[in-house]
Amino acid sequence: MFYSKENLRFLLEDVFNAESLCRFDYFKDHTAENFWMMVEAAETLSVEHLRPILLEMDRNPPHIENSRIKVHPKMLELMKMFGSDGWISMSAPNKFGGQQAPFTIMQSCAFIMAAANYSTMAFPFLTTGAAHLIEAFGSETLQQQFIPKMYAGEWQGTMALTEPQAGSSLSDITTTAKPTEHGHYLIKGQKVFISCGDHDACDNIIHLMLARIEGAPAGTKGISLFVVPRMRQQADGSLAFNDVNTAGVFHKMGYHGAPIAHLIMGEKNDCHGWLIGEAHKGLNYMFQMMNEARIGVGLQATAISSAAYYAALEYAQTRLQGRKPTEKDPHQPQVPIIDHADVKRLLLFQKAVVEGSLALGLQATMYFDQWHVTEGDEKEENYLKLELLTPIVKSYPAEMSILSTSAALQCFGGYGFTKEYLAELFFRETRIHTLHEGTTAIHGMDLLGRKVMVKNGKAAMLLMQEISADIHNAKQHDALKLNAAKLENNLQELQQVTFHLMGVAQAKGAEVFLADATLYLELFGIVAVAWQWLKMGTKAHEVVASKKYAASFLSSKTHAMNYYFEYELPKTAALAQRLKSDNFSTTAVNSDEIV
Amino acid sequence: MFYSKENLRFLLEDVFNAESLCRFDYFKDHTAENFWMMVEAAETLSVEHLRPILLEMDRNPPHIENSRIKVHPKMLELMKMFGSDGWISMSAPNKFGGQQAPFTIMQSCAFIMAAANYSTMAFPFLTTGAAHLIEAFGSETLQQQFIPKMYAGEWQGTMALTEPQAGSSLSDITTTAKPTEHGHYLIKGQKVFISCGDHDACDNIIHLMLARIEGAPAGTKGISLFVVPRMRQQADGSLAFNDVNTAGVFHKMGYHGAPIAHLIMGEKNDCHGWLIGEAHKGLNYMFQMMNEARIGVGLQATAISSAAYYAALEYAQTRLQGRKPTEKDPHQPQVPIIDHADVKRLLLFQKAVVEGSLALGLQATMYFDQWHVTEGDEKEENYLKLELLTPIVKSYPAEMSILSTSAALQCFGGYGFTKEYLAELFFRETRIHTLHEGTTAIHGMDLLGRKVMVKNGKAAMLLMQEISADIHNAKQHDALKLNAAKLENNLQELQQVTFHLMGVAQAKGAEVFLADATLYLELFGIVAVAWQWLKMGTKAHEVVASKKYAASFLSSKTHAMNYYFEYELPKTAALAQRLKSDNFSTTAVNSDEIV
């Protein structure tokens, strides 16, 4: 298997009590049982339909034929299935035909599907995100026109931000929108790296696209959001080409199943777009989709780490090689490599990353769901914690997945480098995650330069309070006291670093303050995942008596927690030391002094 | 360019004074000028012949045709050139037709060639290593039969150790050798992962192969070394098939230009092999080639990191994106991304890894050359330091190359994941290096379990003395005092950790002692590279007045040293903390407690 169902159950039921969401009116039709049925259905779909085509998709990447992108033929059937079986709309409101499932459950299902075959995932869940945007900010006409087809899996949704000259710098977007007297705008420009931006597994592609209305202010304050379909509906209901041209498909290192398009709009001046919400507020709207997608990226990186981990674990349990260091007799049989301490270490590292990242992701989805359905202070508190965690939930799993899939590959020895096993595929596949939905550097600046500062640090304060409460809980158990104390120290250290950096901001200005924001993000991520491990360790301790879980599952949990606190958490020392140092700053190095 | 010629010159001439080798009789025909001509020739060859086929080789990996492996057609011409231009034999003794060049210069040339196109490198330098073995331990008949053809590039040499059931566990080799009355042995068995084990760019493949003579003791003490050609010479001088069958070619993630073969010997009971040296001493002989190859692997990993670094540097200098955090006006032009602090950090990280690894590798080759040509105590001292450094010189560059090429890829943003640039190729290519020539775990155990202990720690003591002398030199310069003191502290910490672990060995036995040997290797590696950076920083300081190097080269060196001491060296803290902890050991985790 490519994930642990027992662990997902432990997280949803015991650590996060997802069932508690059913107390809210919005989720009242749901029960714990029906959450679990969704998870089971995601597994069935993944095992029967997604994993079987993983290798084929890798070996046969999308390609251009007659100016269209062709994807794996199975995607046609899958898109229909994602629609008819309710995957695309599962978290959508009932009034749009959705099931009003929590984001937590939708992301849990998506996690399983991504562990099976990451590329297939982009198709349905990008459509979900795009449809949510139209639901939230689009006119009723736009909603009626687009949402049903999107939830049916007939029309693909996308998120079209990036342009060749403006990758991370959204303020430099130059795609233009010229108003017409017919209500629509004429769109002209180019977009690159558009996931599922064109393919032949559905009838239409609906781009949620950022563009600048003629005369709009420069920078991010002049960006508007449009719905720009590849084919537009005629008065008679038929579809006509909307001048959205496929200029190319990107050939890439992995993630081969998903087509990444280069699009050119308005070559014939006939690309119609419809404004979503108010003019010049497009980036704010888009952030809704981007924030959902960022949590998704973290969980998808985790999913690939999970797939690699279980592949490595199975190999380590069955591959015979060598003997224990204390066994000098070559006549004795060779042992499974999992018996070697270093292989155990590689596996525990992966488990610590996978389960820590998954817990952190679900922590964020729980804030998301509670933010979504609560009011007043409770709403704001959930929102602030969610906002603060988002860059971490995106980046820690993404960065660590590079190392975790690499550790999985290492477990296979020389075979890991070959295409005889999937390890090399996972290693290639996951490398996208520190790049898309904002590079790690962008998230570092988002965390330190924005999120930590919001409302005079209120978000950070709320999170610290919650972590402190969990430390307090852990301290009730003798077996957890040591790790609880370690986390407490690290939390204090993180606060010291934060205050130190605020001093730097005042004394040295924004550039020096933000110079090592990526390291701050890394530090925060290690501490946040330690918090999740302490929570899991505490819960594992508490549920022993219930016999709900196998003893080996719970002792494995405790071992992985201890691994994390012994091997991973100490890495904060070097980061904190560096972040508190004023001895060297990259901002003092001239660009021409790097040769 | 894919490497820094100025840096290589700085290392060879100023840091290591390679010219000093010319005082030894063995190298007396050489001069600094002629060393540099070899380096220049390697660059010319690399630019004109190797780099131009890098991409083609990646896109068209070797394949099987009629039970033979076909490689890129250009390799036929290149093999002849590697032979006729003296690359294969450059370090061989004059009496075998070689140029008696130092290993240091040969590896410097190989470094450039590997930076241009890593795969092409395996062909000539594996042949060199195999020929050296025959020179050192083979009979005169074998020498005459094989060496001239190998140095001419007509016959490929290989190193055939690994078997499917015995990867890292050489004691489990089962290939058999049955004596005959004609002087040769009949070889039967299988070998996997044999680099250049078969291809169509030369007339014959000469395997230096480990096998077990019938009746030999079990384990490593019953392994002998044979020369097993693919085609054996008949009495009339013609070549006849020697029953060495190509069972397959491995398809792999990168390193596509080099064919990695699966071989089956003796399917028709007609595979002749000739014993090299004495029976049952094969593994000792093979270690000569393996140790040379291990230093080579470290330098080749460094070469790929170098190629990726210079690709990223060039991109960062030219790609415009965003503005400084202090620039809020979107009308201002975008800046080259190298102006962003985080991109500088990514580049300085790569530079620190590349130049630190290269220096460490050349430190080892200098020990190698001096060991080779000295006598008595001096010989032993060089040998011991070389032996101690070998696992580090192999593993630090290999492990760090994964991170360094990943950082290079990150500099390209989303484009890094695409095949439009070479970054993804370097990331794929370098992943082999922690696997072949002994996995990192094997080297950790070699370092901690063997090398550190040799002669009651004499090797470690000698190395510590040399490092201490370099610290003393650095302290003569005010600008270097702080870093010198840091390294001094880290050296003491490393010694403390070593003594602590020796206590563990006595108290808890070999398994617990070696459980975290990989972390010990990592710790030692970080300190060893800090030593090299301090040496380079000191020398950069000393040569300023000479005007030999551009000011930007020297200030860049100092910045990279400071980067290393601020960002990399502090990572020892977590490793030392872990290695001194007795709170958690993977040996205490049962294999079935990892789920």
XYZ file of N, CA, C and O in Angstrom, chain B residues 47 102 159 207 223 267 298 311 411 429 553 562 592:
52
model
N 35.042 21.066 -23.801
C 34.203 22.063 -24.482
C 33.889 21.614 -25.905
O 32.756 21.734 -26.368
N 50.879 13.116 -11.893
C 50.304 12.885 -10.566
C 48.801 12.566 -10.659
O 48.104 13.038 -11.562
N 35.294 -2.905 -13.534
C 35.468 -3.312 -12.150
C 34.205 -4.105 -11.838
O 33.114 -3.530 -11.742
N 37.170 -7.264 -17.899
C 36.600 -7.181 -16.554
C 37.633 -7.588 -15.510
O 38.226 -8.652 -15.609
N 37.915 -14.671 -1.534
C 37.626 -13.991 -2.806
C 38.931 -13.725 -3.559
O 39.893 -13.221 -2.986
N 27.744 -19.285 -19.351
C 26.499 -19.996 -19.699
C 26.826 -21.277 -20.455
O 26.124 -22.271 -20.361
N 33.856 11.173 -5.467
C 33.689 12.446 -4.767
C 33.928 13.618 -5.697
O 33.169 14.601 -5.702
N 25.543 26.909 -14.170
C 24.295 27.104 -14.928
C 23.352 28.013 -14.140
O 22.742 28.942 -14.693
N 17.010 27.718 -8.188
C 17.310 29.052 -8.725
C 16.556 29.328 -10.030
O 16.312 30.478 -10.375
N 21.287 13.228 -12.559
C 22.575 12.590 -12.825
C 23.347 12.287 -11.532
O 23.899 11.212 -11.362
N 37.454 37.624 -7.465
C 37.659 36.193 -7.169
C 38.001 35.999 -5.701
O 37.457 35.122 -5.034
N 32.943 32.665 4.607
C 32.100 33.157 5.695
C 30.718 32.522 5.658
O 30.138 32.201 6.690
N 9.883 -4.881 13.313
C 8.418 -4.870 13.120
C 7.750 -3.706 13.836
O 6.534 -3.577 13.827
